[in-house]
Every structure is written in C-alpha cells, then in structure tokens.
Amino acid sequence: MNNAEIISVKNLTKKFPMGLGEFTALNGINLTFFKGEFAGVVGPSGSGKTTLLNIIGLLDNPSDGDATVLGNSSKDLSVRQAALIRRKHMGFIFQTYNLLPVYTVFENAEFPLLLLKMSTGERKKAVLDALEWVGLSDKVRSKPAQLSGGECQRVAIARAMVKRPEIVLADEPTANLDADNSHHILQTMEKLNKELKTTFIFATHDDKVISHLKRKITLIDGKVSRDENIKQ
Ligand SMILES: Nc1ncnc2c1ncn2[C@@H]1O[C@H](COP(=O)(O)OP(=O)(O)OP(=O)(O)O)[C@@H](O)[C@H]1O
Ligand SMILES: [Mg+2]
C-alpha cells in the first residue's frame, strides 16, 4: 500500500436483488482516495453515491471486486473487524441522520466516544467542542424530537467529527441546512482537513458543498463518468 493511500476500490460492483432478478447499483468502479483529500461524489439521484459510501465505510460488501480501507481488504474482514475499523478511524454522516431519539443532543454526540478509552472530562470537552463547531452549544440537553431538521443534521455532523477520525464519510450533510450553517460547517470541515489531515468524502447534490471540493467524482448509472481535480 502506498503510504498516503487510504481507500481504494477495484472493479467494484454492487447488485441488489430486485423482483426475480437483480439491479446493478455500482458497475465496475475503480477509485483511489489519498489521505487528506476533500473529495465529493456527485451525480443524479439513484446513481449509486450512497451505495459507494456504504461500501467504502465497510457498512456493506461488494458483490464483485474489492474495497481496501486503511490497508484492509473488505474480503478479509469479519463483521467484527469491520466494526472495529469504523469505530477507531471513521465518522459517518448519514443521509437520514440516524439519531437516537431517547438521548439528548449531548448524548448523541458523545456516543462514538463511549467505546474509546477516554476520561469523562476529556469526553465532555470533545463533545462540547464538536457541538460548538456546529453551533448547537445551547441545545445540549434537547432531544431530537425537539430539534428542527437542520439541527438534527448538525448533531449528526458533530457526532461524526467528535472523535476527530481519520476519515469522514458525509452523505448529503447539508441537505437541510441554510446557507449560513452550511458555510460555517464546511469551514469547520476544511479546518479539520487542513490541521489534522482528516480525509473527507462527500456524497452530494449541493452546489455549496461542491464549490468547496478539491476533487469531484461524477457517477452516472453506477459508473464513474468523470474524476476531476479542482483548483481552489
Ligand atoms: N438495499 C437496496 N435494495 C435494492 N436496491 C437498492 C438498495 N439500495 C440502493 N438501491 C438502488 O440502488 C440505486 C443507487 O442507490 P443510492 O442510494 O446509492 O443512490 P444515490 O446516488 O445515493 O441517490 P440519492 O441522490 O437519491 O441519495 C438506486 O436505484 C436504488 O434504488
Ligand atoms: Mg444517496
């Protein structure tokens, strides 16, 4: 593995059962991501963006081909090993937030840290920092049902970044945010990207996100149709 190579997929194909047959969501994808990238996968609805993020996040398996994440081939990983890699090295922002409704904002953002060895004090500081990044310091005790859609999305963003992971996979992270919040969150992400070399991979339709990308990969019908480096 090249030192800087963090994720690669080779001849990646993903098929889902559909009726009596199957549907090919990803069709022979080859891509390599390097440490410190600020990259986005764009393309029409249904083109396979979420499916690709789920596979490189080790949440789903290829039907054919391979995904290698931090030197580990998805073929060799048990469910438990994949979970360990996610827990240690990755943060996820899901298109559907996936917040835990019975927990407060603070507890939702704290969740990824509970499995890591940290003192209560360190954990509290990390959570409050992450909630400050997303502008929710005044809502720490609220529960998801008491928040707006955009606020829920910001809790999900704080949760993904709270442990300062090596890789953040962000599926439409700004879909419910106004321009000011999107801008502020993208700036925070860029800061982490610069200072900690955090690798960000987005799936997005949002021009505000796209304008910040350094690399734009376009998927059409489960294939890479363009892969461009963008000069900022
Ligand atoms: N679990 C599944 N079972 C069957 N088909 C699926 C499944 N997940 C995704 N698909 C299909 O695979 C295709 C790609 O879906 P995916 O969610 O990756 O698209 P997307 O590019 O993220 O779209 P969007 O922009 O709407 O989020 C779609 O046609 C979808 O219906
Ligand atoms: Mg999607």
CSV table of N, CA, C and O and ligand atoms in Angstrom, one decimal, residues 16-17 23 25 43-52 95 171-172 205, ligand 1:
chain,number,residue,atom,x,y,z
A,16,PHE,N,-28.2,-5.4,-6.2
A,16,PHE,CA,-29.2,-5.7,-5.2
A,16,PHE,C,-30.3,-6.5,-5.8
A,16,PHE,O,-30.6,-6.4,-7.0
A,17,PRO,N,-30.9,-7.4,-5.0
A,17,PRO,CA,-32.0,-8.2,-5.6
A,17,PRO,C,-33.2,-7.3,-5.9
A,17,PRO,O,-33.4,-6.4,-5.2
A,23,PHE,N,-30.6,-5.7,-9.5
A,23,PHE,CA,-30.3,-4.4,-10.0
A,23,PHE,C,-28.9,-4.0,-9.8
A,23,PHE,O,-28.4,-4.2,-8.7
A,25,ALA,N,-26.3,-1.5,-9.0
A,25,ALA,CA,-26.2,-0.1,-8.5
A,25,ALA,C,-24.8,0.5,-8.7
A,25,ALA,O,-24.7,1.7,-9.0
A,43,GLY,N,-23.7,13.3,-8.7
A,43,GLY,CA,-24.4,12.5,-9.8
A,43,GLY,C,-25.9,12.5,-9.4
A,43,GLY,O,-26.3,12.8,-8.3
A,44,PRO,N,-26.7,12.1,-10.4
A,44,PRO,CA,-28.1,12.2,-10.2
A,44,PRO,C,-28.6,11.2,-9.1
A,44,PRO,O,-27.9,10.3,-8.7
A,45,SER,N,-29.8,11.5,-8.6
A,45,SER,CA,-30.4,10.6,-7.6
A,45,SER,C,-30.5,9.1,-8.2
A,45,SER,O,-30.9,9.0,-9.3
A,46,GLY,N,-30.0,8.2,-7.4
A,46,GLY,CA,-30.0,6.8,-7.9
A,46,GLY,C,-28.8,6.4,-8.6
A,46,GLY,O,-28.7,5.2,-9.0
A,47,SER,N,-27.8,7.3,-8.7
A,47,SER,CA,-26.6,6.9,-9.5
A,47,SER,C,-25.6,6.0,-8.7
A,47,SER,O,-24.6,5.5,-9.2
A,48,GLY,N,-25.8,5.9,-7.4
A,48,GLY,CA,-25.0,5.0,-6.6
A,48,GLY,C,-24.1,5.6,-5.5
A,48,GLY,O,-23.3,4.9,-4.9
A,49,LYS,N,-24.3,6.9,-5.2
A,49,LYS,CA,-23.4,7.6,-4.3
A,49,LYS,C,-23.5,7.0,-2.9
A,49,LYS,O,-22.4,6.7,-2.3
A,50,THR,N,-24.7,6.8,-2.4
A,50,THR,CA,-24.8,6.3,-1.0
A,50,THR,C,-24.3,4.8,-1.0
A,50,THR,O,-23.6,4.4,0.0
A,51,THR,N,-24.6,4.1,-2.0
A,51,THR,CA,-24.1,2.7,-2.1
A,51,THR,C,-22.6,2.7,-2.0
A,51,THR,O,-22.0,1.8,-1.3
A,52,LEU,N,-22.0,3.6,-2.8
A,52,LEU,CA,-20.5,3.6,-2.8
A,52,LEU,C,-20.0,4.0,-1.4
A,52,LEU,O,-19.0,3.4,-0.9
A,95,GLN,N,-27.4,10.1,5.4
A,95,GLN,CA,-28.4,10.9,4.7
A,95,GLN,C,-29.6,11.1,5.6
A,95,GLN,O,-30.3,12.0,5.5
A,171,ASP,N,-22.8,11.9,3.8
A,171,ASP,CA,-23.8,11.7,2.8
A,171,ASP,C,-24.8,12.8,2.8
A,171,ASP,O,-25.6,12.9,3.8
A,172,GLU,N,-24.8,13.7,1.9
A,172,GLU,CA,-25.7,14.9,1.8
A,172,GLU,C,-25.7,15.6,3.2
A,172,GLU,O,-26.8,15.9,3.7
A,205,HIS,N,-25.5,16.7,-3.8
A,205,HIS,CA,-26.0,17.4,-4.9
A,205,HIS,C,-25.8,18.9,-4.7
A,205,HIS,O,-26.2,19.7,-5.6
B,1,LIG,N1,-30.9,-2.1,-0.3
B,1,LIG,C1,-31.3,-1.9,-1.6
B,1,LIG,N2,-32.0,-2.8,-2.2
B,1,LIG,C2,-32.4,-2.6,-3.5
B,1,LIG,N3,-32.0,-1.5,-4.3
B,1,LIG,C3,-31.2,-0.6,-3.7
B,1,LIG,C4,-30.8,-0.7,-2.3
B,1,LIG,N4,-30.1,0.4,-2.0
B,1,LIG,C5,-30.0,1.1,-3.1
B,1,LIG,N5,-30.7,0.5,-4.1
B,1,LIG,C6,-30.8,1.0,-5.5
B,1,LIG,O1,-29.5,1.3,-6.0
B,1,LIG,C7,-29.5,2.6,-6.7
B,1,LIG,C8,-28.5,3.5,-6.1
B,1,LIG,O2,-29.0,4.0,-4.9
B,1,LIG,P1,-28.2,5.0,-4.0
B,1,LIG,O3,-28.9,5.2,-2.7
B,1,LIG,O4,-26.7,4.6,-3.9
B,1,LIG,O5,-28.3,6.3,-4.9
B,1,LIG,P2,-27.8,7.8,-4.6
B,1,LIG,O6,-26.9,8.2,-5.7
B,1,LIG,O7,-27.3,7.9,-3.2
B,1,LIG,O8,-29.2,8.6,-4.7
B,1,LIG,P3,-29.7,10.0,-3.9
B,1,LIG,O9,-29.0,11.1,-4.6
B,1,LIG,O10,-31.2,9.9,-4.2
B,1,LIG,O11,-29.3,9.8,-2.5
B,1,LIG,C9,-31.0,3.1,-6.7
B,1,LIG,O12,-31.6,2.8,-7.9
B,1,LIG,C10,-31.6,2.4,-5.5
B,1,LIG,O13,-32.9,2.1,-5.7
